[in-house]
Amino acid sequence: MQTNPTYSSLVAVGDSFTEGMSDLMPDGTYRGWADLLAARMAARTPGFRYANLAVRGKLIQQIVDEQVDVAAAMGADVITLVGGLNDTLRPKCDMGRVRGLLEEAVEKLAPACRQLVLMRSPGRQGPVLERFRPRMEELFACVDELAARHGAIVVDLYGAPSLSDPRMWDVDRLHLTADGHRRVAEAVWQTLGYDPEDADWRTPMAATLPPGWVMRRVADARFARQHLLPWIGRRLTGRSSGDGLPPKRPELAPYEDLA
């Protein structure tokens, strides 16, 4: 890894985490850590190019089928790949198949760029994480092994105390807030070898009094009504929140044309 390297292009591959949910912009679109990272890199490199192929709800098979070959053909300096976590959250998940597909993706992407970036995704404190923690940690062990074998770098978000804080997560309890995405962008930035702009991105937010019992129950009911029940409904009917949606930024184009 270089110190303050010069990269001329970035392609982001993945699901809703890389698409940028829930970093909502005034026009109704999502920004997210990948856009923030691209903006920083573009500020250092004239003519910097950026593509973001991520689509919310994608499973690792869909990422491999729809995004990996496209990303590999772009010839970018940096490719980020985050996938498989949606699979681990399904009631039934074949982790052997997930590992195999992730390996297939890495084997195609690593030779196609100067630097492949993988991640140990962040996890929100709470009962959902505890239920799926063994699968997540199995996925992250695979990420570490593949990175070592193929010369990729790993951004460890799972081990960052700041990103496990429930206050860093949107009301759907699945996606980071704008501040969470900003911290992820900083983490990737530093892992790529750039000088820190926020050396304390891992530092947790200042402690505050937790909400009372009534407020927690109101929040739980709202979460169940607005997010959990629709999510269960999509699982039962085989639908995804990303069905029919195009990639966020499908062409590797100059950043200023996309900003």
mmCIF file of C-alpha atoms in Angstrom:
data_model
loop_
_atom_site.group_PDB
_atom_site.id
_atom_site.type_symbol
_atom_site.label_atom_id
_atom_site.label_comp_id
_atom_site.label_asym_id
_atom_site.label_seq_id
_atom_site.Cartn_x
_atom_site.Cartn_y
_atom_site.Cartn_z
ATOM 1 C CA MET A 1 0.000 0.000 0.000
ATOM 2 C CA GLN A 2 1.348 3.400 -1.001
ATOM 3 C CA THR A 3 1.325 6.518 1.146
ATOM 4 C CA ASN A 4 -0.859 9.226 -0.428
ATOM 5 C CA PRO A 5 -1.183 7.255 -3.662
ATOM 6 C CA THR A 6 -2.476 8.577 -6.954
ATOM 7 C CA TYR A 7 -5.434 6.681 -8.301
ATOM 8 C CA SER A 8 -7.218 7.854 -11.421
ATOM 9 C CA SER A 9 -10.431 5.809 -11.228
ATOM 10 C CA LEU A 10 -12.765 3.969 -8.855
ATOM 11 C CA VAL A 11 -15.490 1.370 -9.419
ATOM 12 C CA ALA A 12 -17.772 0.369 -6.549
ATOM 13 C CA VAL A 13 -19.527 -3.026 -6.574
ATOM 14 C CA GLY A 14 -22.187 -4.191 -4.136
ATOM 15 C CA ASP A 15 -25.627 -3.721 -2.627
ATOM 16 C CA SER A 16 -27.488 -1.016 -0.649
ATOM 17 C CA PHE A 17 -24.492 -0.352 1.596
ATOM 18 C CA THR A 18 -22.444 0.757 -1.422
ATOM 19 C CA GLU A 19 -25.409 2.409 -3.139
ATOM 20 C CA GLY A 20 -25.547 4.760 -0.150
ATOM 21 C CA MET A 21 -28.765 4.030 1.720
ATOM 22 C CA SER A 22 -29.762 5.837 3.981
ATOM 23 C CA ASP A 23 -27.594 8.906 3.257
ATOM 24 C CA LEU A 24 -30.533 10.733 1.701
ATOM 25 C CA MET A 25 -29.984 13.874 -0.369
ATOM 26 C CA PRO A 26 -32.530 16.730 -0.754
ATOM 27 C CA ASP A 27 -33.463 15.532 -4.254
ATOM 28 C CA GLY A 28 -34.392 12.084 -2.935
ATOM 29 C CA THR A 29 -31.285 10.263 -4.172
ATOM 30 C CA TYR A 30 -28.701 8.561 -1.971
ATOM 31 C CA ARG A 31 -25.096 9.698 -1.594
ATOM 32 C CA GLY A 32 -23.160 7.289 0.647
ATOM 33 C CA TRP A 33 -19.560 6.462 1.415
ATOM 34 C CA ALA A 34 -18.543 5.533 -2.143
ATOM 35 C CA ASP A 35 -19.648 8.920 -3.523
ATOM 36 C CA LEU A 36 -17.872 10.687 -0.664
ATOM 37 C CA LEU A 37 -14.703 8.694 -1.303
ATOM 38 C CA ALA A 38 -14.852 9.415 -5.035
ATOM 39 C CA ALA A 39 -15.205 13.136 -4.334
ATOM 40 C CA ARG A 40 -12.055 13.125 -2.199
ATOM 41 C CA MET A 41 -10.070 11.154 -4.742
ATOM 42 C CA ALA A 42 -11.275 13.386 -7.581
ATOM 43 C CA ALA A 43 -10.118 16.475 -5.675
ATOM 44 C CA ARG A 44 -6.564 15.098 -5.797
ATOM 45 C CA THR A 45 -6.537 13.794 -9.364
ATOM 46 C CA PRO A 46 -7.684 15.788 -12.415
ATOM 47 C CA GLY A 47 -9.773 13.694 -14.777
ATOM 48 C CA PHE A 48 -10.677 11.193 -12.067
ATOM 49 C CA ARG A 49 -13.336 8.699 -13.195
ATOM 50 C CA TYR A 50 -15.959 6.935 -11.103
ATOM 51 C CA ALA A 51 -18.633 4.272 -11.504
ATOM 52 C CA ASN A 52 -20.950 2.774 -8.905
ATOM 53 C CA LEU A 53 -22.644 -0.445 -10.002
ATOM 54 C CA ALA A 54 -24.323 -1.134 -6.645
ATOM 55 C CA VAL A 55 -28.035 -1.879 -6.405
ATOM 56 C CA ARG A 56 -29.939 -2.314 -3.144
ATOM 57 C CA GLY A 57 -31.048 -5.768 -2.095
ATOM 58 C CA LYS A 58 -28.592 -7.711 -4.268
ATOM 59 C CA LEU A 59 -27.399 -11.130 -3.129
ATOM 60 C CA ILE A 60 -23.867 -12.304 -3.846
ATOM 61 C CA GLN A 61 -25.025 -14.420 -6.819
ATOM 62 C CA GLN A 62 -26.638 -11.345 -8.385
ATOM 63 C CA ILE A 63 -23.544 -9.240 -7.725
ATOM 64 C CA VAL A 64 -21.395 -11.849 -9.468
ATOM 65 C CA ASP A 65 -23.815 -12.220 -12.386
ATOM 66 C CA GLU A 66 -24.631 -8.546 -12.938
ATOM 67 C CA GLN A 67 -21.718 -6.453 -11.695
ATOM 68 C CA VAL A 68 -18.413 -8.310 -11.455
ATOM 69 C CA ASP A 69 -17.635 -8.836 -15.131
ATOM 70 C CA VAL A 70 -18.766 -5.292 -15.937
ATOM 71 C CA ALA A 71 -16.478 -3.876 -13.247
ATOM 72 C CA ALA A 72 -13.525 -6.018 -14.307
ATOM 73 C CA ALA A 73 -13.845 -4.808 -17.904
ATOM 74 C CA MET A 74 -13.645 -1.153 -16.862
ATOM 75 C CA GLY A 75 -9.939 -1.331 -16.015
ATOM 76 C CA ALA A 76 -10.200 0.939 -12.979
ATOM 77 C CA ASP A 77 -7.318 1.617 -10.601
ATOM 78 C CA VAL A 78 -9.430 0.798 -7.533
ATOM 79 C CA ILE A 79 -12.395 -1.562 -7.216
ATOM 80 C CA THR A 80 -14.357 -1.932 -3.984
ATOM 81 C CA LEU A 81 -16.364 -5.095 -3.412
ATOM 82 C CA VAL A 82 -18.835 -5.507 -0.560
ATOM 83 C CA GLY A 83 -21.299 -8.374 -0.849
ATOM 84 C CA GLY A 84 -22.704 -11.424 0.843
ATOM 85 C CA LEU A 85 -24.171 -9.766 3.906
ATOM 86 C CA ASN A 86 -27.702 -9.825 2.486
ATOM 87 C CA ASP A 87 -27.289 -13.573 2.091
ATOM 88 C CA THR A 88 -26.305 -14.028 5.730
ATOM 89 C CA LEU A 89 -29.511 -12.263 6.838
ATOM 90 C CA ARG A 90 -31.761 -14.713 4.980
ATOM 91 C CA PRO A 91 -33.459 -17.415 7.088
ATOM 92 C CA LYS A 92 -31.792 -20.067 4.946
ATOM 93 C CA CYS A 93 -28.239 -19.400 3.822
ATOM 94 C CA ASP A 94 -25.713 -21.804 2.287
ATOM 95 C CA MET A 95 -22.482 -20.278 3.554
ATOM 96 C CA GLY A 96 -20.386 -22.642 1.451
ATOM 97 C CA ARG A 97 -22.076 -21.273 -1.669
ATOM 98 C CA VAL A 98 -21.646 -17.684 -0.465
ATOM 99 C CA ARG A 99 -17.926 -18.246 0.118
ATOM 100 C CA GLY A 100 -17.538 -19.818 -3.301
ATOM 101 C CA LEU A 101 -19.249 -16.921 -5.066
ATOM 102 C CA LEU A 102 -17.230 -14.357 -3.147
ATOM 103 C CA GLU A 103 -14.061 -16.200 -4.148
ATOM 104 C CA GLU A 104 -15.194 -16.157 -7.784
ATOM 105 C CA ALA A 105 -15.736 -12.401 -7.584
ATOM 106 C CA VAL A 106 -12.340 -11.722 -6.023
ATOM 107 C CA GLU A 107 -10.539 -13.947 -8.534
ATOM 108 C CA LYS A 108 -12.024 -11.900 -11.374
ATOM 109 C CA LEU A 109 -11.630 -8.447 -9.846
ATOM 110 C CA ALA A 110 -8.181 -8.610 -8.241
ATOM 111 C CA PRO A 111 -6.247 -8.973 -11.538
ATOM 112 C CA ALA A 112 -8.430 -6.323 -13.200
ATOM 113 C CA CYS A 113 -7.347 -3.364 -11.039
ATOM 114 C CA ARG A 114 -4.356 -1.898 -9.231
ATOM 115 C CA GLN A 115 -6.028 -2.273 -5.837
ATOM 116 C CA LEU A 116 -9.010 -4.341 -4.789
ATOM 117 C CA VAL A 117 -10.709 -3.227 -1.569
ATOM 118 C CA LEU A 118 -12.767 -5.642 0.527
ATOM 119 C CA MET A 119 -14.594 -4.920 3.782
ATOM 120 C CA ARG A 120 -15.673 -6.408 7.060
ATOM 121 C CA SER A 121 -19.067 -4.715 7.127
ATOM 122 C CA PRO A 122 -20.272 -2.799 10.202
ATOM 123 C CA GLY A 123 -22.742 -4.377 12.586
ATOM 124 C CA ARG A 124 -25.335 -2.583 14.671
ATOM 125 C CA GLN A 125 -25.638 -3.501 18.345
ATOM 126 C CA GLY A 126 -28.827 -5.399 19.020
ATOM 127 C CA PRO A 127 -30.555 -8.783 18.883
ATOM 128 C CA VAL A 128 -30.524 -8.999 15.067
ATOM 129 C CA LEU A 129 -26.738 -8.898 14.947
ATOM 130 C CA GLU A 130 -26.454 -11.461 17.724
ATOM 131 C CA ARG A 131 -28.676 -13.875 15.814
ATOM 132 C CA PHE A 132 -26.665 -13.643 12.598
ATOM 133 C CA ARG A 133 -23.218 -12.977 14.083
ATOM 134 C CA PRO A 134 -21.808 -16.503 13.407
ATOM 135 C CA ARG A 135 -22.644 -16.226 9.697
ATOM 136 C CA MET A 136 -21.270 -12.704 9.469
ATOM 137 C CA GLU A 137 -18.019 -13.686 11.126
ATOM 138 C CA GLU A 138 -17.698 -16.689 8.823
ATOM 139 C CA LEU A 139 -18.127 -14.307 5.880
ATOM 140 C CA PHE A 140 -15.500 -11.937 7.262
ATOM 141 C CA ALA A 141 -13.029 -14.784 7.819
ATOM 142 C CA CYS A 142 -13.452 -15.601 4.131
ATOM 143 C CA VAL A 143 -12.863 -11.936 3.237
ATOM 144 C CA ASP A 144 -9.625 -11.901 5.226
ATOM 145 C CA GLU A 145 -8.400 -15.135 3.625
ATOM 146 C CA LEU A 146 -9.196 -13.991 0.093
ATOM 147 C CA ALA A 147 -7.519 -10.635 0.670
ATOM 148 C CA ALA A 148 -4.327 -12.296 1.865
ATOM 149 C CA ARG A 149 -4.316 -14.635 -1.125
ATOM 150 C CA HIS A 150 -5.035 -12.019 -3.802
ATOM 151 C CA GLY A 151 -3.308 -8.885 -2.510
ATOM 152 C CA ALA A 152 -6.509 -7.043 -1.629
ATOM 153 C CA ILE A 153 -6.817 -4.730 1.353
ATOM 154 C CA VAL A 154 -9.512 -5.088 3.998
ATOM 155 C CA VAL A 155 -11.315 -2.197 5.677
ATOM 156 C CA ASP A 156 -12.351 -3.380 9.136
ATOM 157 C CA LEU A 157 -15.657 -1.682 9.898
ATOM 158 C CA TYR A 158 -16.975 -4.572 11.973
ATOM 159 C CA GLY A 159 -14.352 -3.866 14.654
ATOM 160 C CA ALA A 160 -15.024 -0.115 14.806
ATOM 161 C CA PRO A 161 -16.832 0.858 18.056
ATOM 162 C CA SER A 162 -18.316 3.990 16.496
ATOM 163 C CA LEU A 163 -20.198 2.072 13.798
ATOM 164 C CA SER A 164 -21.861 -0.372 16.184
ATOM 165 C CA ASP A 165 -23.645 2.470 17.989
ATOM 166 C CA PRO A 166 -27.407 2.320 17.185
ATOM 167 C CA ARG A 167 -27.353 6.109 16.725
ATOM 168 C CA MET A 168 -25.218 5.598 13.603
ATOM 169 C CA TRP A 169 -28.032 3.631 11.989
ATOM 170 C CA ASP A 170 -31.193 4.780 10.257
ATOM 171 C CA VAL A 171 -34.658 3.945 11.579
ATOM 172 C CA ASP A 172 -34.723 0.811 9.367
ATOM 173 C CA ARG A 173 -31.833 -0.556 11.495
ATOM 174 C CA LEU A 174 -30.169 -1.886 8.332
ATOM 175 C CA HIS A 175 -28.463 1.167 6.845
ATOM 176 C CA LEU A 176 -26.058 3.778 8.168
ATOM 177 C CA THR A 177 -26.892 7.437 8.650
ATOM 178 C CA ALA A 178 -25.036 10.195 6.813
ATOM 179 C CA ASP A 179 -22.486 10.373 9.643
ATOM 180 C CA GLY A 180 -21.995 6.627 9.440
ATOM 181 C CA HIS A 181 -21.311 6.815 5.706
ATOM 182 C CA ARG A 182 -18.889 9.686 6.280
ATOM 183 C CA ARG A 183 -16.931 7.527 8.716
ATOM 184 C CA VAL A 184 -16.869 4.617 6.285
ATOM 185 C CA ALA A 185 -15.486 6.904 3.562
ATOM 186 C CA GLU A 186 -12.765 8.008 5.979
ATOM 187 C CA ALA A 187 -11.961 4.391 6.826
ATOM 188 C CA VAL A 188 -11.546 3.417 3.162
ATOM 189 C CA TRP A 189 -9.578 6.602 2.488
ATOM 190 C CA GLN A 190 -7.071 5.802 5.214
ATOM 191 C CA THR A 191 -6.838 2.121 4.285
ATOM 192 C CA LEU A 192 -5.939 3.131 0.721
ATOM 193 C CA GLY A 193 -2.967 5.025 2.174
ATOM 194 C CA TYR A 194 -4.154 8.633 2.217
ATOM 195 C CA ASP A 195 -3.402 10.940 5.131
ATOM 196 C CA PRO A 196 -6.285 10.998 7.636
ATOM 197 C CA GLU A 197 -8.827 13.771 7.471
ATOM 198 C CA ASP A 198 -10.577 12.415 10.565
ATOM 199 C CA ALA A 199 -8.202 10.429 12.748
ATOM 200 C CA ASP A 200 -11.018 9.734 15.211
ATOM 201 C CA TRP A 201 -13.523 8.057 12.883
ATOM 202 C CA ARG A 202 -13.476 4.958 15.099
ATOM 203 C CA THR A 203 -14.217 6.968 18.251
ATOM 204 C CA PRO A 204 -17.768 6.399 19.531
ATOM 205 C CA MET A 205 -20.233 9.246 19.840
ATOM 206 C CA ALA A 206 -20.493 10.931 23.228
ATOM 207 C CA ALA A 207 -22.726 9.031 25.630
ATOM 208 C CA THR A 208 -26.283 10.267 26.098
ATOM 209 C CA LEU A 209 -29.167 9.109 28.221
ATOM 210 C CA PRO A 210 -30.960 6.227 26.482
ATOM 211 C CA PRO A 211 -34.593 6.777 25.480
ATOM 212 C CA GLY A 212 -37.199 5.687 28.001
ATOM 213 C CA TRP A 213 -39.229 2.497 27.831
ATOM 214 C CA VAL A 214 -42.210 4.144 26.134
ATOM 215 C CA MET A 215 -40.063 5.799 23.470
ATOM 216 C CA ARG A 216 -38.300 2.499 22.758
ATOM 217 C CA ARG A 217 -41.614 0.682 22.330
ATOM 218 C CA VAL A 218 -42.918 3.412 19.998
ATOM 219 C CA ALA A 219 -39.714 3.148 17.941
ATOM 220 C CA ASP A 220 -39.993 -0.651 17.868
ATOM 221 C CA ALA A 221 -43.579 -0.474 16.639
ATOM 222 C CA ARG A 222 -42.703 2.046 13.929
ATOM 223 C CA PHE A 223 -39.745 -0.081 12.834
ATOM 224 C CA ALA A 224 -41.909 -3.198 12.618
ATOM 225 C CA ARG A 225 -44.665 -1.432 10.664
ATOM 226 C CA GLN A 226 -42.520 0.561 8.232
ATOM 227 C CA HIS A 227 -39.536 -1.719 7.711
ATOM 228 C CA LEU A 228 -39.625 -5.202 9.263
ATOM 229 C CA LEU A 229 -43.017 -6.345 7.936
ATOM 230 C CA PRO A 230 -42.340 -5.118 4.357
ATOM 231 C CA TRP A 231 -38.923 -6.830 4.504
ATOM 232 C CA ILE A 232 -40.552 -10.115 5.596
ATOM 233 C CA GLY A 233 -43.151 -9.724 2.864
ATOM 234 C CA ARG A 234 -40.457 -9.395 0.192
ATOM 235 C CA ARG A 235 -38.691 -12.503 1.523
ATOM 236 C CA LEU A 236 -41.912 -14.553 1.429
ATOM 237 C CA THR A 237 -42.725 -13.488 -2.131
ATOM 238 C CA GLY A 238 -39.186 -13.687 -3.511
ATOM 239 C CA ARG A 239 -38.997 -9.979 -4.255
ATOM 240 C CA SER A 240 -36.170 -7.525 -3.580
ATOM 241 C CA SER A 241 -36.104 -3.791 -2.924
ATOM 242 C CA GLY A 242 -33.754 -3.483 -5.899
ATOM 243 C CA ASP A 243 -35.919 -5.283 -8.449
ATOM 244 C CA GLY A 244 -35.969 -3.278 -11.678
ATOM 245 C CA LEU A 245 -33.526 -0.637 -10.472
ATOM 246 C CA PRO A 246 -30.484 0.212 -12.621
ATOM 247 C CA PRO A 247 -26.938 0.566 -11.252
ATOM 248 C CA LYS A 248 -26.342 3.842 -9.475
ATOM 249 C CA ARG A 249 -23.618 5.112 -11.867
ATOM 250 C CA PRO A 250 -23.242 2.518 -14.633
ATOM 251 C CA GLU A 251 -20.506 4.207 -16.682
ATOM 252 C CA LEU A 252 -16.899 4.863 -15.672
ATOM 253 C CA ALA A 253 -17.056 8.571 -16.407
ATOM 254 C CA PRO A 254 -15.260 11.738 -15.244
ATOM 255 C CA TYR A 255 -16.377 12.522 -11.718
ATOM 256 C CA GLU A 256 -17.303 16.128 -12.520
ATOM 257 C CA ASP A 257 -19.860 14.821 -15.026
ATOM 258 C CA LEU A 258 -21.561 12.848 -12.276
ATOM 259 C CA ALA A 259 -21.220 15.107 -9.225
#
